[in-house]
Short mmCIF file of C-alpha atoms and ligand atoms in Angstrom, two decimals:
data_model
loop_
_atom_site.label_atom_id
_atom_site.label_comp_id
_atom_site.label_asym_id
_atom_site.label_seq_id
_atom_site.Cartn_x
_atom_site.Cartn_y
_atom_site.Cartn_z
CA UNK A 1 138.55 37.23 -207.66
CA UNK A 2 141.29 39.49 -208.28
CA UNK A 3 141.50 41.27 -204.84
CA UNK A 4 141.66 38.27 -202.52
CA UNK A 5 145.17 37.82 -201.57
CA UNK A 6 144.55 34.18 -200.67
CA UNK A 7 146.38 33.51 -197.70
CA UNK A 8 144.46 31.69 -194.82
CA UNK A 9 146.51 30.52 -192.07
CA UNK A 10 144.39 28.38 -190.30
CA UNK A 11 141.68 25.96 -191.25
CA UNK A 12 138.17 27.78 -190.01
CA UNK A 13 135.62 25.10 -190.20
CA UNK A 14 131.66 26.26 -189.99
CA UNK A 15 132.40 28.85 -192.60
CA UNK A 16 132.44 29.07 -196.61
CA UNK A 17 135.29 28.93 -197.96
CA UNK A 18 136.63 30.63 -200.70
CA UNK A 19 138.95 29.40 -204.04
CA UNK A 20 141.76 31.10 -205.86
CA UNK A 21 138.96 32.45 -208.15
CA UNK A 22 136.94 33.67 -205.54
CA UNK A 23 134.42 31.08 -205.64
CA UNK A 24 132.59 29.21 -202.47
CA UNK A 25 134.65 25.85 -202.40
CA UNK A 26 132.26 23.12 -203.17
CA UNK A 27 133.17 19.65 -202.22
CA UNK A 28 131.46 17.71 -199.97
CA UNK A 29 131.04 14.27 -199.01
CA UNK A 30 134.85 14.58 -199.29
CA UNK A 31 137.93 12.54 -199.25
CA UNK A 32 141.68 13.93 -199.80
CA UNK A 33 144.56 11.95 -201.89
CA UNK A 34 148.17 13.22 -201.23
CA UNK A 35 150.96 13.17 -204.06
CA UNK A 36 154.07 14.92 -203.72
CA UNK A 37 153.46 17.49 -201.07
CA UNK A 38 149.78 18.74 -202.50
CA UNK A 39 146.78 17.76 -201.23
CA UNK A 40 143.77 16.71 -203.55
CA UNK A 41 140.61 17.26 -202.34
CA UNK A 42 137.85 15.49 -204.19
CA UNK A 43 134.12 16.19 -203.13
CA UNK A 44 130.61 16.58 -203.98
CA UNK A 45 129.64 20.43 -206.60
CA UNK A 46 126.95 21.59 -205.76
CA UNK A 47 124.08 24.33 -206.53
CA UNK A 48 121.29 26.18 -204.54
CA UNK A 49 118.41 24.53 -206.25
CA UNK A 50 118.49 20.96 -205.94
CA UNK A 51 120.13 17.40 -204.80
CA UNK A 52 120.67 16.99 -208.49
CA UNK A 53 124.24 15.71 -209.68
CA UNK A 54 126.35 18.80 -210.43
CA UNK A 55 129.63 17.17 -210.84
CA UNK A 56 132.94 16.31 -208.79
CA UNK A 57 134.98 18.92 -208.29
CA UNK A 58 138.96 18.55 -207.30
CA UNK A 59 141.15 21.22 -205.79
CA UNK A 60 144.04 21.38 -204.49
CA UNK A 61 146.15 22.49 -201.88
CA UNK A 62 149.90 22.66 -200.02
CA UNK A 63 148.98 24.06 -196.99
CA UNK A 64 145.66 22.82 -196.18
CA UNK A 65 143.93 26.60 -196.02
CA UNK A 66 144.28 27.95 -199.24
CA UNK A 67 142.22 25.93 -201.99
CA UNK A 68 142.93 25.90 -206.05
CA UNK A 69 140.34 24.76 -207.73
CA UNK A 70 141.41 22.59 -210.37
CA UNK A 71 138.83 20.94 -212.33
CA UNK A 72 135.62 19.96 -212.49
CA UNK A 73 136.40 16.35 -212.33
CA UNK A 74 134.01 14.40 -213.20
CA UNK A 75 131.23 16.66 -214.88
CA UNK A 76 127.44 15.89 -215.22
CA UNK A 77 126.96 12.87 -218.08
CA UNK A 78 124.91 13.49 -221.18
CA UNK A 79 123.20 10.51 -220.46
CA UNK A 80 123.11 7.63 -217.90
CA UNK A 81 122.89 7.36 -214.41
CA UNK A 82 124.82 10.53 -213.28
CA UNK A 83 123.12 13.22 -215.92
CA UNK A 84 121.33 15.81 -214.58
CA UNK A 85 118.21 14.39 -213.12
CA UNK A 86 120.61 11.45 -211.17
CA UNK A 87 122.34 11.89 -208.05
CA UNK A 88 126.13 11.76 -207.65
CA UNK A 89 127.40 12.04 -204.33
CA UNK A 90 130.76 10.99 -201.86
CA UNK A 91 133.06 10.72 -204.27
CA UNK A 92 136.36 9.00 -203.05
CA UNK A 93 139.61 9.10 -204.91
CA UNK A 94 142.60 6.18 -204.61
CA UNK A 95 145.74 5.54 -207.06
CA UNK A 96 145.23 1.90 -208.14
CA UNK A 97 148.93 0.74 -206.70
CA UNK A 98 148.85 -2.24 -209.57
CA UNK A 99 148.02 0.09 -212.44
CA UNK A 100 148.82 3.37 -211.34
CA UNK A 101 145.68 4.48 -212.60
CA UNK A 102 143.20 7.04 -210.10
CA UNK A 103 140.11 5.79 -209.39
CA UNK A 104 136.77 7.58 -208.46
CA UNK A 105 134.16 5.96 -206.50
CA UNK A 106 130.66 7.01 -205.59
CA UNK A 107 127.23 6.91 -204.93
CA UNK A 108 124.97 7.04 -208.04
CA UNK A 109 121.55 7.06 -207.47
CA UNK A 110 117.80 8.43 -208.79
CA UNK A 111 116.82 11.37 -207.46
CA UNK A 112 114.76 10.70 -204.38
CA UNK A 113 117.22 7.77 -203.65
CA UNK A 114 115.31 5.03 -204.98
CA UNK A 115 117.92 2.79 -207.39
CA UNK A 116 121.22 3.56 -205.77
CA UNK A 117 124.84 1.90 -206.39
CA UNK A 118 128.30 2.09 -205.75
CA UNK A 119 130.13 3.14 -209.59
CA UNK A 120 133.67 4.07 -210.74
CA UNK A 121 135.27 6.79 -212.93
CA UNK A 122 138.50 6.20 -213.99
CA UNK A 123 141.59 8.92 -214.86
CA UNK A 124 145.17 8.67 -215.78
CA UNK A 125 145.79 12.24 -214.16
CA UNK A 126 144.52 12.80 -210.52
CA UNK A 127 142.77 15.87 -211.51
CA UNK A 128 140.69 14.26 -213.97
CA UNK A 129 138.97 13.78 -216.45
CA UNK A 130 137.14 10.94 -215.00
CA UNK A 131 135.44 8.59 -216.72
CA UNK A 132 132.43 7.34 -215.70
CA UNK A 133 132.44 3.18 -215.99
CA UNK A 134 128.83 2.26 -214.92
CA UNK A 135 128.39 -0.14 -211.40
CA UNK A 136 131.44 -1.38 -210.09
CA UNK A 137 130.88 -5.19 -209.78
CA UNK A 138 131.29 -8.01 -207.38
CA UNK A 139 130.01 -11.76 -209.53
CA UNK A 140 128.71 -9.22 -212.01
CA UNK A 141 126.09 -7.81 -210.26
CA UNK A 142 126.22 -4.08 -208.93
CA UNK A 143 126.32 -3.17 -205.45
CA UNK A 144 122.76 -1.91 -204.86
CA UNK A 145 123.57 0.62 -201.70
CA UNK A 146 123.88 4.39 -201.01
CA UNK A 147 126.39 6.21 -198.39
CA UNK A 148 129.86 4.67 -199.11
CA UNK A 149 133.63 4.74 -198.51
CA UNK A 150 137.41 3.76 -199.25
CA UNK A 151 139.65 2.65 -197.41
CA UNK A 152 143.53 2.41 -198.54
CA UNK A 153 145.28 -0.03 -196.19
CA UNK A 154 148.75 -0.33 -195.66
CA UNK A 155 149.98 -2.94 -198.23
CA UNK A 156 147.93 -0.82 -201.30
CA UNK A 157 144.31 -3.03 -201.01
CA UNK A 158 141.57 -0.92 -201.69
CA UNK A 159 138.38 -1.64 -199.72
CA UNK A 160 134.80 -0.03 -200.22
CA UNK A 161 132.66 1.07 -196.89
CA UNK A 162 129.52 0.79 -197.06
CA UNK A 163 126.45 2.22 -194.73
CA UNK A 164 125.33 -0.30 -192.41
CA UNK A 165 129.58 -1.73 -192.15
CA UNK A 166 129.97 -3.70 -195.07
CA UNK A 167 133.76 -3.59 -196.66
CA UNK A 168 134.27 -5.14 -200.15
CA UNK A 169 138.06 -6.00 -201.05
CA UNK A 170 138.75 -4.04 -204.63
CA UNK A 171 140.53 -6.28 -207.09
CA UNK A 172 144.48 -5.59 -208.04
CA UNK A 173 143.08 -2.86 -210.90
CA UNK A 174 140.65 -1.69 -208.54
CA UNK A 175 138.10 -1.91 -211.19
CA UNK A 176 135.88 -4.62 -209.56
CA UNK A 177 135.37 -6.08 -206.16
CA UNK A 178 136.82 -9.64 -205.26
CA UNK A 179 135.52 -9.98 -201.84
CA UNK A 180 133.26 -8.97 -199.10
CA UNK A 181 135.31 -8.60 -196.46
CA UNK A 182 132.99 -7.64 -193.59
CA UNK A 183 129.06 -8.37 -193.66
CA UNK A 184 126.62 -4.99 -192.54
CA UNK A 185 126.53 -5.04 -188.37
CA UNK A 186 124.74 -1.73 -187.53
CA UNK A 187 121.64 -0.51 -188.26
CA UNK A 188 122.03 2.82 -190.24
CA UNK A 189 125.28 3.54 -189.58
CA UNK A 190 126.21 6.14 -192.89
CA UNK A 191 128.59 8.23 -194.52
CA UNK A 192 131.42 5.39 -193.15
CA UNK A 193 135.04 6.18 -193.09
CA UNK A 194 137.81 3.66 -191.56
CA UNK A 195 141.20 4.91 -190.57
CA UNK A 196 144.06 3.07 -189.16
CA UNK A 197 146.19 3.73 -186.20
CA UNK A 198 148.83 1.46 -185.26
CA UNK A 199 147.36 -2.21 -185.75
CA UNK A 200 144.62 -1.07 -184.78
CA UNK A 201 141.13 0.50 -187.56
CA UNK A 202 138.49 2.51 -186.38
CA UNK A 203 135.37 2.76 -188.46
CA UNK A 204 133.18 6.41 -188.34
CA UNK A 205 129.73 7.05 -189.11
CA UNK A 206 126.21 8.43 -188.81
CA UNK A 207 122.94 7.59 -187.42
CA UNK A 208 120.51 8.38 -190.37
CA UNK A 209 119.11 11.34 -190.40
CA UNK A 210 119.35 12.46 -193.95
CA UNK A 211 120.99 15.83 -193.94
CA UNK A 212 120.37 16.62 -190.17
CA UNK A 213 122.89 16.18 -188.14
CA UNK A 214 123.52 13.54 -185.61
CA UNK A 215 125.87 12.46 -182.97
CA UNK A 216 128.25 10.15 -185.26
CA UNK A 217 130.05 7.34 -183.69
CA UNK A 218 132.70 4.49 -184.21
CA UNK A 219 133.87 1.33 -183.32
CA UNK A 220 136.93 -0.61 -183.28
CA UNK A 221 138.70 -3.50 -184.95
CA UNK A 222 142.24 -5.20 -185.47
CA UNK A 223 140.93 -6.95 -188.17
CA UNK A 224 138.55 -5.34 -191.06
CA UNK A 225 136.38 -8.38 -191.18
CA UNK A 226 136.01 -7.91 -187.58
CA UNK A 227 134.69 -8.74 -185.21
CA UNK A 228 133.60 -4.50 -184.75
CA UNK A 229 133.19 -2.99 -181.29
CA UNK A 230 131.82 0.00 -180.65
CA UNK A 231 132.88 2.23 -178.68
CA UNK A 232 130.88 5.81 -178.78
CA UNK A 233 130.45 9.14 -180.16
CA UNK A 234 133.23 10.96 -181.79
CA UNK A 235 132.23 14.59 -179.94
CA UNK A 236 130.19 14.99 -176.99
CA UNK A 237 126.62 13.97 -176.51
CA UNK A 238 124.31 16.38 -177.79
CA UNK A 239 126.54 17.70 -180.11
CA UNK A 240 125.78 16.12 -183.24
CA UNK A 241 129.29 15.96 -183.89
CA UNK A 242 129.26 20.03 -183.73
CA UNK A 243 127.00 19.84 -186.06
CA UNK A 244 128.49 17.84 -188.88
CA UNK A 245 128.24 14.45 -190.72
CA UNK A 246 131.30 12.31 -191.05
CA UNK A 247 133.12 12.16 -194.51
CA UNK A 248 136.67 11.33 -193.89
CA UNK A 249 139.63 10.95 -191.83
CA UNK A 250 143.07 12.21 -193.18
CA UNK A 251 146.01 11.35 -191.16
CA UNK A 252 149.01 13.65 -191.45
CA UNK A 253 152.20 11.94 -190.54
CA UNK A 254 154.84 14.51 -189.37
CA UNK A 255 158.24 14.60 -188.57
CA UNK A 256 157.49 14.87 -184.76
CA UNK A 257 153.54 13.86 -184.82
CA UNK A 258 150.72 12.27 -186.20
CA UNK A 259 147.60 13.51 -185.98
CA UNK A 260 144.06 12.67 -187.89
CA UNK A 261 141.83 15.23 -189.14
CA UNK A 262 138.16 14.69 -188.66
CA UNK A 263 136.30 15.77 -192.07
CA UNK A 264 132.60 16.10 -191.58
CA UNK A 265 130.51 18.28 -193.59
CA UNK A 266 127.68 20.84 -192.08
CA UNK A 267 124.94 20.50 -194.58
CA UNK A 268 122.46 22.88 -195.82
CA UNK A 269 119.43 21.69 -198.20
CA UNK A 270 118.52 23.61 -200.53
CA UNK A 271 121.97 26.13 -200.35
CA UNK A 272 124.15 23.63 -200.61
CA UNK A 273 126.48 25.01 -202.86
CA UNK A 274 126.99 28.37 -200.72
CA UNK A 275 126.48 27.51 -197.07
CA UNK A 276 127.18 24.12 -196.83
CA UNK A 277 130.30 24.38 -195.10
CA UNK A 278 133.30 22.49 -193.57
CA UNK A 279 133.96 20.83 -190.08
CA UNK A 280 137.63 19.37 -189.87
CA UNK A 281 138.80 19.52 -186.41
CA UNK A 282 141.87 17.19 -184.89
CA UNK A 283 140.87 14.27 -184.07
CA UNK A 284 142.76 13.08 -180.21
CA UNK A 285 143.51 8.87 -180.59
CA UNK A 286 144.38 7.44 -177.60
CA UNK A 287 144.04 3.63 -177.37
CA UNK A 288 140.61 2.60 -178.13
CA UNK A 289 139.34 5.98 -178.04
CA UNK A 290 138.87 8.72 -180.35
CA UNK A 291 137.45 12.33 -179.38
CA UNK A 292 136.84 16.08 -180.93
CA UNK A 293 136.54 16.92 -177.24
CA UNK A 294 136.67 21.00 -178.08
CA UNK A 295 135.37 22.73 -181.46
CA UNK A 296 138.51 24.38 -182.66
CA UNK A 297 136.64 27.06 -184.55
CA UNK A 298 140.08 28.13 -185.91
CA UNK A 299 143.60 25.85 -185.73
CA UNK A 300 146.84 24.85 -187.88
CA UNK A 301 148.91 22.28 -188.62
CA UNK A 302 152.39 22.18 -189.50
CA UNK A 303 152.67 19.32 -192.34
CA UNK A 304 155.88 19.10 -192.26
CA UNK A 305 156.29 18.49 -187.91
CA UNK A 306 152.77 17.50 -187.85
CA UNK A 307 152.24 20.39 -184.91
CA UNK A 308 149.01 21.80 -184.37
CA UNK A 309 147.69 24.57 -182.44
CA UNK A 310 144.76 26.33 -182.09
CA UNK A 311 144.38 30.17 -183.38
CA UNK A 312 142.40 32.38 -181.72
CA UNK A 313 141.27 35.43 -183.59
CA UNK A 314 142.70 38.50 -181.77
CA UNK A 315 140.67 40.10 -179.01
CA UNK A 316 139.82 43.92 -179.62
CA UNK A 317 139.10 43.14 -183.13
CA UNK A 318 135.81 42.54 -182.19
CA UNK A 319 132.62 44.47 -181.84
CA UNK A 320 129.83 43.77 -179.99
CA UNK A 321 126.29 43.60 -182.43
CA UNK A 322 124.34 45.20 -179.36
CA UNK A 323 126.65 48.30 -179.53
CA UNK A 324 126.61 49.19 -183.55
CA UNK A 325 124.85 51.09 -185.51
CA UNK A 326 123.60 50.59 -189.38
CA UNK A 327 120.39 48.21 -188.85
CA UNK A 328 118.01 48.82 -191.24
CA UNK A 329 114.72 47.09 -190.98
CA UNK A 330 113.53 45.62 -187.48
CA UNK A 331 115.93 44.46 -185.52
CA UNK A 332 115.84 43.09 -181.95
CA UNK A 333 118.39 43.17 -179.20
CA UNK A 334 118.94 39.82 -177.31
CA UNK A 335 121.14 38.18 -174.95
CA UNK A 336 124.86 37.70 -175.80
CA UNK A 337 124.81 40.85 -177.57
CA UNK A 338 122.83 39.81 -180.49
CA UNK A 339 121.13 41.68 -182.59
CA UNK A 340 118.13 39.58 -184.62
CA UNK A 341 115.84 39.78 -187.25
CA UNK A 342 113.50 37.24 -189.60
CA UNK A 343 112.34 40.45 -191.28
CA UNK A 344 113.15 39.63 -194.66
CA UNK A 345 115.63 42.00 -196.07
CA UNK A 346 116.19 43.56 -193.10
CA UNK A 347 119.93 44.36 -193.25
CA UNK A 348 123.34 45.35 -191.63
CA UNK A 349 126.46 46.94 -192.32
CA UNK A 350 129.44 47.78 -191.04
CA UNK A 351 132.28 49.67 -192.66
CA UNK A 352 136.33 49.08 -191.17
CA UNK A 353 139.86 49.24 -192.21
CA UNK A 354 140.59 45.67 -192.35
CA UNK A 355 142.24 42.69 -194.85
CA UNK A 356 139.26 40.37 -193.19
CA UNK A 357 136.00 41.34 -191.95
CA UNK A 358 133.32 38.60 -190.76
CA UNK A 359 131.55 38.04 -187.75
CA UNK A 360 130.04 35.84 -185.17
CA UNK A 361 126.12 34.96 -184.63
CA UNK A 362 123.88 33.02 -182.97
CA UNK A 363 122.62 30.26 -184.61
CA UNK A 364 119.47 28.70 -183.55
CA UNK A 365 117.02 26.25 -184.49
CA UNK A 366 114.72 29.34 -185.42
CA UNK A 367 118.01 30.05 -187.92
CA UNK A 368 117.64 31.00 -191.56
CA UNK A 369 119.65 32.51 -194.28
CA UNK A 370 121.74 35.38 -194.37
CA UNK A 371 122.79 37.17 -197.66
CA UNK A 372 126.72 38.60 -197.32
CA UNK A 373 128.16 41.15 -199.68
CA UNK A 374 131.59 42.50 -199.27
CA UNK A 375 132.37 46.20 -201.15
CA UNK A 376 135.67 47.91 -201.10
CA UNK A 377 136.28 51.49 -200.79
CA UNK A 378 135.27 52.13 -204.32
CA UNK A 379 131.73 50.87 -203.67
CA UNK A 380 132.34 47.34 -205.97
CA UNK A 381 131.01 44.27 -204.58
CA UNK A 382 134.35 42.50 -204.22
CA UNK A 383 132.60 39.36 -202.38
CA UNK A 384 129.16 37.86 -202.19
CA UNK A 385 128.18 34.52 -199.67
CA UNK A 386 125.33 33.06 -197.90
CA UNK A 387 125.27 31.96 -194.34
CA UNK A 388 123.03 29.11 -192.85
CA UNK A 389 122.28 30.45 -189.18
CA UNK A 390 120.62 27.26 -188.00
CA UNK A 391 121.86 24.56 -185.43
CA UNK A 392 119.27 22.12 -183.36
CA UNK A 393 120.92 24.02 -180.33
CA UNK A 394 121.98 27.54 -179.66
CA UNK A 395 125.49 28.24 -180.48
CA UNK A 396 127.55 31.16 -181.29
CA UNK A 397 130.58 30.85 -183.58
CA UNK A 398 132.12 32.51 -186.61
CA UNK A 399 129.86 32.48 -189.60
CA UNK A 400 131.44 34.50 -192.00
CA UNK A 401 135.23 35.19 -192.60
CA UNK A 402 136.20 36.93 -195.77
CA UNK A 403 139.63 35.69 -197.83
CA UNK A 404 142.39 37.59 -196.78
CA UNK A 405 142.00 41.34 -198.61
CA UNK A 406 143.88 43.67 -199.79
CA UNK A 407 144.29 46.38 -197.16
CA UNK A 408 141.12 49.18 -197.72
CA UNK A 409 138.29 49.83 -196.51
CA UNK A 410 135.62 47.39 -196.68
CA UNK A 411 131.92 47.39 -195.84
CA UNK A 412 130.36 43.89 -194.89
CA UNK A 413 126.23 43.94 -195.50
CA UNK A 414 124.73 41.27 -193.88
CA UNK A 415 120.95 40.44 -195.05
CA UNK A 416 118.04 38.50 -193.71
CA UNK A 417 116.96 36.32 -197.08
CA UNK A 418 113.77 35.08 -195.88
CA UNK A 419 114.35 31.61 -196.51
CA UNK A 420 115.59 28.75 -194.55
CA UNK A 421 116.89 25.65 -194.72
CA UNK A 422 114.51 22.74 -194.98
CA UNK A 423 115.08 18.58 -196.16
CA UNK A 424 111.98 16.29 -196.53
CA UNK A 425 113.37 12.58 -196.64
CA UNK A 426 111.83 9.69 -199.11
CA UNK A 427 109.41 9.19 -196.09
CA UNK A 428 107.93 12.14 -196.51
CA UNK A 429 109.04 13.68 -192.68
CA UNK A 430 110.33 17.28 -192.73
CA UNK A 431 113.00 18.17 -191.11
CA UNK A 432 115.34 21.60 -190.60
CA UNK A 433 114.83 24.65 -189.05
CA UNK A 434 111.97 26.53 -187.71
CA UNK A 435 112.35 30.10 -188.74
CA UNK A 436 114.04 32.66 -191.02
CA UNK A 437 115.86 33.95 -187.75
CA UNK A 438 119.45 35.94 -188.05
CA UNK A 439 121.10 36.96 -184.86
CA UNK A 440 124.64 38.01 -185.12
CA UNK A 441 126.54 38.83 -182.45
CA UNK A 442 129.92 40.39 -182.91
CA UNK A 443 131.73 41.62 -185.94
CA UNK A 444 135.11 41.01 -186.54
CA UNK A 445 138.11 42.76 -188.32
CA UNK A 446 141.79 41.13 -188.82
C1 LIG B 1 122.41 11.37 -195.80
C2 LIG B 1 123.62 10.89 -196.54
C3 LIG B 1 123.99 11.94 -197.57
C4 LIG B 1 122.78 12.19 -198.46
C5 LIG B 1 121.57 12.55 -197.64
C6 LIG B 1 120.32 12.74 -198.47
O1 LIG B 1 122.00 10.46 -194.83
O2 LIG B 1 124.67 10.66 -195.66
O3 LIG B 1 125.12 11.53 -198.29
O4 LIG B 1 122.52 11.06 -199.23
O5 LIG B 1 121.33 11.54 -196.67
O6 LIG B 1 119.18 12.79 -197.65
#
């Protein structure tokens, strides 16, 4: 949209993020391919209806904060196994070193999950198009499993992760696999990612819990055919990885640092296009261990130094919910200053000077949906989102943080939808949250 200035200058995970259209970025199940100094980011597009394959999309970026959206990579097929009633999801990007061709690898699959494999797409330009190839092969025969990986070791092999541990070696065009490398070892065990630190490669995943979140965890291995050790969680016990599922590790290599960037996505079934949202904290590697031991709600990195530090949105720019007014609807007041209501279409808004407004809320396993519109001083909806307010456990973070504005006067409305968010797996159990609840707890204004 024209009146986003586009300048983030931090990466803010647990909140949607916008494009340099002014459209919710959508790519999950994410991985991130550097060439020159822009970052690709490849990942799942999704809508609000259905698990249905919607396409790859690819943006890019130089700063990490501020996405372009650059094409829809690989779009839905006419026919064949990703059209619209298949499933397409993780897609994973490398440049074939041998060929200098990129290729895309994924999980296609029914919908429901039934026939799943690992297939290809292949481009001459990293931004696509794509072209879908079918199975990728190993003795002909397609690899017949779901949550996968790449891996891109030192010396240019390409390997494929898949849930469970197994790691195929690609062949020099990175069109087929030559190898297994390493034979399944855990039970469950998705969304796998390897990175590698040193001599040493540590392999990250999820217990299976279809799009609920877990607490991931990893092992270690100087060799990738192992033998794998594990070694823990990534975050601390209890919290499901603060709330995310694993998709990716991206080291940066600075001038003075390294550091790795945990990717995980926060899912939300059916909304996944809107409020699915983004977990990528810094990842601390010491030795054998690897930790998120703090959520860094808000943080930057310098790509060039490879500095990080956290950001803390300014105190005094916030407002406590408890002490506003313009609630329409029933709304209750709560501890931590919350203000909360499953009334559906119950609202709020709040009017400031600013160039961001957002705010903070409770979410709870009672959480549901919350509608956001954004109007400038002329009274046109500049901005429109949707916020997931559940978590297994009570926790209060940002939930909504508009693109950097042009300076006016802006009124944020925040709405109780009605509607939560919900995931029944191919066994039939039902799972998400409880309630339609939204609690927010303090607005803020930069
Ligand atoms: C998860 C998996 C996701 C998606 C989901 C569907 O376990 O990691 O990629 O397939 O299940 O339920």
């Amino acid at each position: 949209m024209s009146s986003t200035a586009q300048k983030q200058n931090a990466i803010y995970s647990g909140v949607p993020w916008y494009d340099d259209q002014g459209n919710i970025v959508s790519a999950h199940g994410a991985n991130i391919v550097k060439e020159k100094d822009r970052y690709y980011l490849f990942g799942e597009r999704h809508t609000d209806t259905s698990n249905a394959f919607a396409g790859f999309n690819c943006y890019s970026s130089i700063d990490l904060y501020n996405w372009k959206f650059e094409s829809i990579a690989l779009p839905v097929q006419a026919t064949g196994k990703l059209d619209r009633n298949g499933v397409g999801e993780r897609p994973k990007v490398m440049q074939c070193p041998a060929t200098g061709e990129y290729i895309m690898y994924m999980h296609a699959d029914t919908m429901g999950y039934i026939i799943p494999y690992v297939g290809y797409a292949v481009a001459e330009k990293i931004t696509g198009p794509y072209i879908f190839q079918g199975p990728l092969l190993l003795n002909g025969k397609p690899v017949k499993k779901w949550d996968m990986g790449t891996f891109q070791d030192e010396d240019g092999t390409g390997y494929i992760l898949l849930h469970g541990g197994d790691i195929y070696k690609l062949s020099n065009d990175y069109k087929s696999i030559s190898e297994q490398t390493c034979k399944a070892f855990e039970k469950g065990f998705e969304s796998p990612a390897i990175f590698k630190k040193d001599s040493l490669y540590y392999f990250l995943g999820s217990d299976l819990t279809g799009w609920e979140r877990n607490d991931n965890y990893y092992f270690t291995a100087t060799s990738l055919n192992g033998p794998w050790t594990k070694r823990g969680l990534i975050a601390p016990p209890g919290t499901l990885t603060w709330n995310s599922q694993t998709t990716f590790v991206l080291p940066i290599k600075g001038s003075e640092e390294t550091h790795y960037i945990f990717m995980g996505d926060r899912w939300s079934f059916p909304k996944q296009a809107s409020a699915a949202t983004y977990i990528w904290q810094p990842l601390t590697v010491k030795g054998y261990d690897i930790a998120i031991p703090e959520y860094e709600g808000a943080w930057s990195i310098d790509l060039s130094t490879g500095r990080i530090s956290s950001q803390k949105i300014k105190p005094g720019k916030l407002i406590a919910a408890d002490k506003l007014n313009g609630y329409l609807g029933n709304w209750v007041q709560g501890a931590l200053s919350t203000m909360s209501s499953d009334e559906k279409n119950a609202s709020f808004s709040f009017t400031a000077k600013a160039t961001q407004i957002g705010f903070y809320g409770l979410a709870r396993p009672d959480g549901g949906y919350a509608g956001i519109t954004i109007k400038n001083s002329k009274g046109e909806i500049i901005l429109t989102g949707t916020v997931d307010m559940y978590a297994k456990y009570q926790m209060v973070g940002l939930k909504y943080l508009s693109p950097v504005l042009k300076k006016d006067t802006y009124t944020i409305t925040i709405t109780v939808l009605g509607e939560r968010w919900y995931w029944k797996n191919k066994k039939g159990d039902l799972s998400g949250s409880k309630g339609d609840m939204v609690s927010i707890a303090r607005i803020v204004m930069i």
